[in-house]
mmCIF file of N, CA and C in Angstrom:
data_model
loop_
_atom_site.group_PDB
_atom_site.id
_atom_site.type_symbol
_atom_site.label_atom_id
_atom_site.label_comp_id
_atom_site.label_asym_id
_atom_site.label_seq_id
_atom_site.Cartn_x
_atom_site.Cartn_y
_atom_site.Cartn_z
ATOM 1 N N MET A 1 -14.684 77.244 69.117
ATOM 2 C CA MET A 1 -13.166 77.919 68.885
ATOM 3 C C MET A 1 -12.101 77.522 69.066
ATOM 4 N N LEU A 2 -12.004 76.974 69.997
ATOM 5 C CA LEU A 2 -10.604 76.048 70.471
ATOM 6 C C LEU A 2 -10.669 75.262 69.946
ATOM 7 N N LEU A 3 -11.234 74.632 69.440
ATOM 8 C CA LEU A 3 -11.276 73.305 68.448
ATOM 9 C C LEU A 3 -10.554 73.415 66.942
ATOM 10 N N ILE A 4 -10.817 74.673 66.793
ATOM 11 C CA ILE A 4 -10.511 74.844 65.610
ATOM 12 C C ILE A 4 -8.964 75.666 65.393
ATOM 13 N N TYR A 5 -9.102 76.365 67.035
ATOM 14 C CA TYR A 5 -7.399 76.783 66.964
ATOM 15 C C TYR A 5 -6.448 75.715 67.090
ATOM 16 N N TYR A 6 -6.738 74.823 67.609
ATOM 17 C CA TYR A 6 -6.133 73.498 68.079
ATOM 18 C C TYR A 6 -6.140 72.954 66.674
ATOM 19 N N TYR A 7 -6.858 72.857 65.675
ATOM 20 C CA TYR A 7 -6.396 72.264 64.535
ATOM 21 C C TYR A 7 -5.403 72.771 63.761
ATOM 22 N N GLN A 8 -6.130 74.280 63.698
ATOM 23 C CA GLN A 8 -5.188 75.098 62.977
ATOM 24 C C GLN A 8 -3.494 74.912 63.078
ATOM 25 N N TYR A 9 -3.137 74.868 64.400
ATOM 26 C CA TYR A 9 -2.142 75.098 64.783
ATOM 27 C C TYR A 9 -1.085 73.547 64.679
ATOM 28 N N ILE A 10 -1.995 72.522 64.364
ATOM 29 C CA ILE A 10 -1.550 70.986 64.399
ATOM 30 C C ILE A 10 -0.932 71.066 62.536
ATOM 31 N N GLU A 11 -2.088 71.515 61.775
ATOM 32 C CA GLU A 11 -2.128 71.404 60.609
ATOM 33 C C GLU A 11 -1.339 72.432 59.995
ATOM 34 N N ASN A 12 -0.990 73.288 60.393
ATOM 35 C CA ASN A 12 0.157 74.363 60.509
ATOM 36 C C ASN A 12 1.927 73.661 60.750
ATOM 37 N N PHE A 13 1.707 73.006 62.009
ATOM 38 C CA PHE A 13 3.003 72.501 62.193
ATOM 39 C C PHE A 13 3.273 71.468 61.583
ATOM 40 N N VAL A 14 1.897 70.244 60.304
ATOM 41 C CA VAL A 14 2.630 69.364 59.631
ATOM 42 C C VAL A 14 3.040 69.873 58.523
ATOM 43 N N GLN A 15 2.537 71.015 58.138
ATOM 44 C CA GLN A 15 3.070 71.701 56.963
ATOM 45 C C GLN A 15 4.501 72.071 57.034
ATOM 46 N N HIS A 16 4.699 72.796 58.018
ATOM 47 C CA HIS A 16 6.148 73.398 58.655
ATOM 48 C C HIS A 16 7.099 71.929 58.323
ATOM 49 N N TYR A 17 6.806 70.944 59.379
ATOM 50 C CA TYR A 17 7.584 70.022 59.234
ATOM 51 C C TYR A 17 8.062 69.524 58.046
ATOM 52 N N ASN A 18 6.945 69.303 57.011
ATOM 53 C CA ASN A 18 7.266 68.723 55.528
ATOM 54 C C ASN A 18 8.152 69.711 54.748
ATOM 55 N N SER A 19 7.890 70.884 55.460
ATOM 56 C CA SER A 19 8.803 71.769 54.394
ATOM 57 C C SER A 19 10.406 71.777 55.052
ATOM 58 N N VAL A 20 10.452 71.820 56.144
ATOM 59 C CA VAL A 20 11.833 71.459 57.088
ATOM 60 C C VAL A 20 12.499 69.953 56.121
ATOM 61 N N LEU A 21 11.617 69.029 56.491
ATOM 62 C CA LEU A 21 11.952 67.975 55.629
ATOM 63 C C LEU A 21 12.234 67.683 54.407
ATOM 64 N N SER A 22 11.996 68.503 53.742
ATOM 65 C CA SER A 22 12.242 68.854 52.205
ATOM 66 C C SER A 22 13.433 69.725 52.378
ATOM 67 N N TYR A 23 13.723 70.816 52.907
ATOM 68 C CA TYR A 23 14.656 71.232 53.035
ATOM 69 C C TYR A 23 16.185 70.511 53.153
ATOM 70 N N LEU A 24 15.787 70.068 54.274
ATOM 71 C CA LEU A 24 16.740 69.304 54.908
ATOM 72 C C LEU A 24 17.485 67.915 53.695
ATOM 73 N N ASN A 25 16.460 67.361 53.437
ATOM 74 C CA ASN A 25 16.630 66.635 52.118
ATOM 75 C C ASN A 25 17.510 66.717 50.849
ATOM 76 N N GLU A 26 17.445 68.114 50.744
ATOM 77 C CA GLU A 26 18.261 68.822 49.766
ATOM 78 C C GLU A 26 19.349 69.487 50.414
ATOM 79 N N HIS A 27 19.560 69.854 51.686
ATOM 80 C CA HIS A 27 20.728 70.040 52.242
ATOM 81 C C HIS A 27 21.386 68.986 52.978
ATOM 82 N N ARG A 28 21.916 67.731 52.765
ATOM 83 C CA ARG A 28 21.921 66.596 53.964
ATOM 84 C C ARG A 28 23.221 66.924 54.644
ATOM 85 N N GLU A 29 24.078 67.962 54.520
ATOM 86 C CA GLU A 29 24.977 67.765 55.280
ATOM 87 C C GLU A 29 24.687 68.734 56.741
ATOM 88 N N MET A 30 23.414 69.102 56.586
ATOM 89 C CA MET A 30 23.065 69.855 58.020
ATOM 90 C C MET A 30 21.918 69.204 58.664
ATOM 91 N N SER A 31 21.772 67.952 57.952
ATOM 92 C CA SER A 31 20.361 67.315 58.364
ATOM 93 C C SER A 31 20.625 66.107 58.867
ATOM 94 N N ASP A 32 21.711 65.599 59.377
ATOM 95 C CA ASP A 32 21.853 64.109 59.708
ATOM 96 C C ASP A 32 21.178 63.480 60.997
ATOM 97 N N ARG A 33 21.060 64.287 61.995
ATOM 98 C CA ARG A 33 20.051 64.271 62.923
ATOM 99 C C ARG A 33 18.597 64.588 62.954
ATOM 100 N N VAL A 34 18.288 65.352 62.265
ATOM 101 C CA VAL A 34 16.752 65.342 61.553
ATOM 102 C C VAL A 34 16.203 64.466 60.837
ATOM 103 N N SER A 35 17.274 64.065 59.783
ATOM 104 C CA SER A 35 17.046 62.781 58.937
ATOM 105 C C SER A 35 16.818 61.735 59.847
ATOM 106 N N ALA A 36 17.632 61.440 60.823
ATOM 107 C CA ALA A 36 17.548 59.990 61.848
ATOM 108 C C ALA A 36 16.116 60.598 62.122
ATOM 109 N N LEU A 37 15.833 61.465 62.414
ATOM 110 C CA LEU A 37 14.329 61.383 63.140
ATOM 111 C C LEU A 37 13.116 61.560 62.437
ATOM 112 N N ALA A 38 13.176 61.444 61.046
ATOM 113 C CA ALA A 38 12.238 61.311 59.971
ATOM 114 C C ALA A 38 12.277 59.987 59.918
ATOM 115 N N ALA A 39 13.462 59.465 59.654
ATOM 116 C CA ALA A 39 13.355 58.041 59.406
ATOM 117 C C ALA A 39 12.754 57.025 60.574
ATOM 118 N N ASN A 40 13.532 57.269 62.119
ATOM 119 C CA ASN A 40 12.763 56.942 63.017
ATOM 120 C C ASN A 40 10.825 57.193 62.768
ATOM 121 N N PHE A 41 10.406 57.775 62.549
ATOM 122 C CA PHE A 41 8.941 58.538 62.229
ATOM 123 C C PHE A 41 8.330 57.164 61.084
ATOM 124 N N SER A 42 9.256 56.994 60.252
ATOM 125 C CA SER A 42 8.619 55.943 59.080
ATOM 126 C C SER A 42 9.288 54.663 59.302
ATOM 127 N N THR A 43 9.946 54.216 60.385
ATOM 128 C CA THR A 43 9.962 52.893 60.679
ATOM 129 C C THR A 43 9.428 52.296 61.928
ATOM 130 N N ASN A 44 9.162 53.172 62.806
ATOM 131 C CA ASN A 44 8.613 53.031 64.130
ATOM 132 C C ASN A 44 7.067 52.904 64.108
ATOM 133 N N SER A 45 6.590 51.312 63.826
ATOM 134 C CA SER A 45 5.597 51.472 63.981
ATOM 135 C C SER A 45 4.315 51.910 65.295
ATOM 136 N N GLY A 46 5.257 51.667 66.297
ATOM 137 C CA GLY A 46 4.490 52.123 67.409
ATOM 138 C C GLY A 46 3.959 53.642 67.460
ATOM 139 N N LEU A 47 4.706 54.583 67.119
ATOM 140 C CA LEU A 47 4.710 55.810 66.775
ATOM 141 C C LEU A 47 3.809 55.995 65.705
ATOM 142 N N GLN A 48 3.846 55.054 64.585
ATOM 143 C CA GLN A 48 2.945 55.599 63.644
ATOM 144 C C GLN A 48 1.612 55.333 63.652
ATOM 145 N N ASN A 49 1.225 54.158 64.781
ATOM 146 C CA ASN A 49 0.166 53.908 64.931
ATOM 147 C C ASN A 49 -0.373 54.787 66.133
ATOM 148 N N ALA A 50 0.525 55.351 66.853
ATOM 149 C CA ALA A 50 0.026 56.441 68.272
ATOM 150 C C ALA A 50 -0.402 57.399 67.083
ATOM 151 N N LEU A 51 0.388 58.255 66.204
ATOM 152 C CA LEU A 51 -0.174 59.449 65.472
ATOM 153 C C LEU A 51 -1.554 59.477 64.664
ATOM 154 N N SER A 52 -1.322 57.818 63.960
ATOM 155 C CA SER A 52 -2.815 57.282 63.001
ATOM 156 C C SER A 52 -3.756 57.395 63.689
ATOM 157 N N SER A 53 -3.832 57.295 65.278
ATOM 158 C CA SER A 53 -4.712 57.239 65.865
ATOM 159 C C SER A 53 -5.668 58.517 66.133
ATOM 160 N N ILE A 54 -4.742 59.856 66.121
ATOM 161 C CA ILE A 54 -5.029 61.021 66.434
ATOM 162 C C ILE A 54 -5.150 62.044 64.745
ATOM 163 N N GLY A 55 -5.062 60.904 63.678
ATOM 164 C CA GLY A 55 -5.380 61.641 62.308
ATOM 165 C C GLY A 55 -3.837 61.874 61.743
ATOM 166 N N ILE A 56 -2.734 61.664 62.271
ATOM 167 C CA ILE A 56 -1.767 61.723 61.611
ATOM 168 C C ILE A 56 -1.175 60.647 60.677
ATOM 169 N N SER A 57 -0.796 60.600 59.961
ATOM 170 C CA SER A 57 -0.066 59.465 58.730
ATOM 171 C C SER A 57 1.342 60.237 58.803
ATOM 172 N N VAL A 58 2.077 58.662 58.709
ATOM 173 C CA VAL A 58 3.743 59.160 58.549
ATOM 174 C C VAL A 58 4.196 58.291 57.213
ATOM 175 N N GLY A 59 4.493 58.876 56.144
ATOM 176 C CA GLY A 59 4.994 58.686 54.819
ATOM 177 C C GLY A 59 6.085 57.651 54.880
ATOM 178 N N SER A 60 6.289 56.763 53.720
ATOM 179 C CA SER A 60 7.942 56.077 53.754
ATOM 180 C C SER A 60 8.748 57.029 54.056
ATOM 181 N N ALA A 61 8.945 58.339 53.621
ATOM 182 C CA ALA A 61 9.976 59.104 53.498
ATOM 183 C C ALA A 61 9.932 60.222 55.177
ATOM 184 N N GLY A 62 8.969 59.789 55.611
ATOM 185 C CA GLY A 62 8.644 60.483 57.293
ATOM 186 C C GLY A 62 8.284 61.833 57.144
ATOM 187 N N GLU A 63 7.256 61.951 55.820
ATOM 188 C CA GLU A 63 6.403 63.246 55.839
ATOM 189 C C GLU A 63 5.289 62.869 56.627
ATOM 190 N N LEU A 64 4.487 63.937 56.663
ATOM 191 C CA LEU A 64 3.243 63.801 57.703
ATOM 192 C C LEU A 64 2.263 64.232 56.797
ATOM 193 N N SER A 65 1.057 63.914 57.291
ATOM 194 C CA SER A 65 -0.378 64.420 56.609
ATOM 195 C C SER A 65 -1.398 64.044 57.520
ATOM 196 N N VAL A 66 -2.538 64.946 57.270
ATOM 197 C CA VAL A 66 -3.541 65.061 58.504
ATOM 198 C C VAL A 66 -4.963 64.503 57.792
ATOM 199 N N ASP A 67 -5.424 63.808 58.454
ATOM 200 C CA ASP A 67 -6.941 63.366 58.595
ATOM 201 C C ASP A 67 -8.008 64.161 59.314
ATOM 202 N N GLY A 68 -8.162 65.558 58.556
ATOM 203 C CA GLY A 68 -9.091 66.340 59.232
ATOM 204 C C GLY A 68 -10.232 66.199 60.097
ATOM 205 N N ALA A 69 -10.943 65.097 59.610
ATOM 206 C CA ALA A 69 -11.978 64.684 60.748
ATOM 207 C C ALA A 69 -11.610 64.031 61.998
ATOM 208 N N LYS A 70 -10.707 63.355 61.506
ATOM 209 C CA LYS A 70 -9.716 62.284 62.650
ATOM 210 C C LYS A 70 -9.036 63.063 63.765
ATOM 211 N N LEU A 71 -8.603 64.293 63.136
ATOM 212 C CA LEU A 71 -7.627 65.021 63.980
ATOM 213 C C LEU A 71 -8.806 65.751 64.681
ATOM 214 N N LEU A 72 -9.865 66.325 64.320
ATOM 215 C CA LEU A 72 -10.552 67.066 64.997
ATOM 216 C C LEU A 72 -11.339 66.404 66.177
ATOM 217 N N TYR A 73 -11.732 65.445 65.699
ATOM 218 C CA TYR A 73 -12.384 64.383 67.056
ATOM 219 C C TYR A 73 -11.298 64.315 67.683
ATOM 220 N N ALA A 74 -10.413 63.844 67.557
ATOM 221 C CA ALA A 74 -9.335 63.570 68.427
ATOM 222 C C ALA A 74 -9.201 64.703 69.610
ATOM 223 N N ILE A 75 -8.970 66.140 68.827
ATOM 224 C CA ILE A 75 -8.723 67.033 69.856
ATOM 225 C C ILE A 75 -9.745 67.341 70.693
ATOM 226 N N GLU A 76 -11.053 67.061 70.097
ATOM 227 C CA GLU A 76 -12.347 67.076 70.880
ATOM 228 C C GLU A 76 -12.294 66.266 71.992
ATOM 229 N N ASN A 77 -12.155 65.093 71.797
ATOM 230 C CA ASN A 77 -12.109 63.803 72.421
ATOM 231 C C ASN A 77 -11.242 63.252 73.332
ATOM 232 N N ASP A 78 -10.043 63.362 72.981
ATOM 233 C CA ASP A 78 -8.842 62.861 73.513
ATOM 234 C C ASP A 78 -7.744 63.778 73.516
ATOM 235 N N SER A 79 -8.126 65.148 74.070
ATOM 236 C CA SER A 79 -7.129 66.066 74.130
ATOM 237 C C SER A 79 -5.878 65.683 74.496
ATOM 238 N N ASP A 80 -5.828 65.000 75.833
ATOM 239 C CA ASP A 80 -4.743 64.468 76.553
ATOM 240 C C ASP A 80 -3.720 63.885 75.741
ATOM 241 N N VAL A 81 -4.603 62.789 74.907
ATOM 242 C CA VAL A 81 -3.315 62.215 73.717
ATOM 243 C C VAL A 81 -2.710 62.699 72.984
ATOM 244 N N VAL A 82 -3.691 63.600 72.336
ATOM 245 C CA VAL A 82 -3.114 64.664 71.226
ATOM 246 C C VAL A 82 -1.851 65.681 71.864
ATOM 247 N N SER A 83 -1.897 65.901 73.428
ATOM 248 C CA SER A 83 -1.096 66.807 73.698
ATOM 249 C C SER A 83 0.298 65.982 74.513
ATOM 250 N N ALA A 84 -0.059 64.734 74.681
ATOM 251 C CA ALA A 84 1.175 64.034 74.889
ATOM 252 C C ALA A 84 2.066 63.514 73.655
ATOM 253 N N LEU A 85 1.397 63.402 72.541
ATOM 254 C CA LEU A 85 1.728 62.877 71.273
ATOM 255 C C LEU A 85 2.501 64.159 70.491
ATOM 256 N N LEU A 86 1.655 65.387 70.599
ATOM 257 C CA LEU A 86 2.406 66.412 69.855
ATOM 258 C C LEU A 86 3.267 67.558 71.003
ATOM 259 N N GLY A 87 3.133 67.428 71.910
ATOM 260 C CA GLY A 87 3.725 68.600 73.140
ATOM 261 C C GLY A 87 5.009 68.610 73.141
ATOM 262 N N SER A 88 5.770 69.210 73.946
ATOM 263 C CA SER A 88 7.178 69.310 74.402
ATOM 264 C C SER A 88 7.821 68.221 74.588
ATOM 265 N N GLU A 89 7.017 66.839 74.943
ATOM 266 C CA GLU A 89 7.558 65.603 75.054
ATOM 267 C C GLU A 89 7.115 64.680 74.306
ATOM 268 N N GLY A 90 6.357 65.122 73.635
ATOM 269 C CA GLY A 90 6.308 64.585 72.098
ATOM 270 C C GLY A 90 6.762 64.645 70.627
ATOM 271 N N LEU A 91 6.145 64.772 69.642
ATOM 272 C CA LEU A 91 6.738 65.077 68.341
ATOM 273 C C LEU A 91 7.320 66.512 68.146
ATOM 274 N N THR A 92 6.659 67.654 69.099
ATOM 275 C CA THR A 92 7.336 69.126 68.804
ATOM 276 C C THR A 92 8.577 69.014 69.488
ATOM 277 N N GLY A 93 8.875 68.516 70.687
ATOM 278 C CA GLY A 93 9.419 68.541 71.469
ATOM 279 C C GLY A 93 10.850 67.914 70.866
ATOM 280 N N LYS A 94 10.824 66.590 70.204
ATOM 281 C CA LYS A 94 11.667 65.894 69.649
ATOM 282 C C LYS A 94 12.226 66.481 68.499
ATOM 283 N N LEU A 95 11.379 66.917 67.452
ATOM 284 C CA LEU A 95 11.648 67.727 66.528
ATOM 285 C C LEU A 95 12.518 69.172 66.964
ATOM 286 N N ASP A 96 12.016 69.969 68.146
ATOM 287 C CA ASP A 96 12.754 70.926 68.275
ATOM 288 C C ASP A 96 13.979 70.827 68.957
ATOM 289 N N ARG A 97 14.347 69.462 69.748
ATOM 290 C CA ARG A 97 15.616 69.220 70.194
ATOM 291 C C ARG A 97 16.698 68.913 69.088
ATOM 292 N N ASN A 98 16.265 67.976 68.025
ATOM 293 C CA ASN A 98 16.844 67.583 67.196
ATOM 294 C C ASN A 98 17.528 68.881 66.022
ATOM 295 N N LEU A 99 16.608 69.584 65.697
ATOM 296 C CA LEU A 99 16.760 70.962 64.889
ATOM 297 C C LEU A 99 17.619 71.610 65.843
ATOM 298 N N ASN A 100 17.557 71.920 67.136
ATOM 299 C CA ASN A 100 18.585 72.459 67.800
ATOM 300 C C ASN A 100 19.879 72.035 67.534
ATOM 301 N N LEU A 101 19.723 70.849 67.712
ATOM 302 C CA LEU A 101 21.458 70.097 67.880
ATOM 303 C C LEU A 101 22.146 70.369 66.238
ATOM 304 N N ALA A 102 21.084 69.690 65.491
ATOM 305 C CA ALA A 102 21.504 70.032 63.560
ATOM 306 C C ALA A 102 22.021 71.576 63.568
ATOM 307 N N ASN A 103 21.434 72.309 64.412
ATOM 308 C CA ASN A 103 21.738 73.716 63.987
ATOM 309 C C ASN A 103 23.063 73.820 64.874
ATOM 310 N N TYR A 104 23.118 73.386 66.107
ATOM 311 C CA TYR A 104 24.545 73.581 66.801
ATOM 312 C C TYR A 104 25.943 73.062 65.741
ATOM 313 N N GLN A 105 25.378 71.885 65.474
ATOM 314 C CA GLN A 105 26.471 71.066 64.950
ATOM 315 C C GLN A 105 27.081 71.822 63.405
ATOM 316 N N HIS A 106 26.302 72.351 62.815
ATOM 317 C CA HIS A 106 26.317 72.903 61.616
ATOM 318 C C HIS A 106 27.334 74.360 61.875
ATOM 319 N N GLN A 107 26.666 75.288 62.949
ATOM 320 C CA GLN A 107 27.495 76.038 63.634
ATOM 321 C C GLN A 107 29.075 75.968 63.699
ATOM 322 N N SER A 108 29.477 74.356 64.636
ATOM 323 C CA SER A 108 30.612 74.338 64.948
ATOM 324 C C SER A 108 31.249 73.885 64.078
ATOM 325 N N ASP A 109 30.510 73.221 62.834
ATOM 326 C CA ASP A 109 31.450 72.979 61.754
ATOM 327 C C ASP A 109 31.850 73.683 61.128
ATOM 328 N N LYS A 110 31.173 75.146 60.947
ATOM 329 C CA LYS A 110 31.703 76.296 60.416
ATOM 330 C C LYS A 110 33.025 76.993 61.047
ATOM 331 N N LEU A 111 33.002 76.650 61.950
ATOM 332 C CA LEU A 111 34.402 77.203 62.980
ATOM 333 C C LEU A 111 35.380 76.554 62.352
#
């Protein structure tokens, strides 16, 4: 049961990440930091390989996709690797920090 919870959490994260990426591509003035992060995903082969090893692929525009079977296997057999790649020091942490910075910069620009 816990395996399915983690899978759904990661699947939801990927969907939300792609939605944010799409929104930011439409609103470039707010998105320099996050766009740089997405570009890093699409050009960093080490990161791409690491994410691919747990079933997450990075497209040319930085969008993510999930190979469900591979992700479930990784959650069940390499949960430490999944946590390191996606936890607060990994992808979600970087995204959160960059979104907070982009939001701060956007709010500062309004002043």
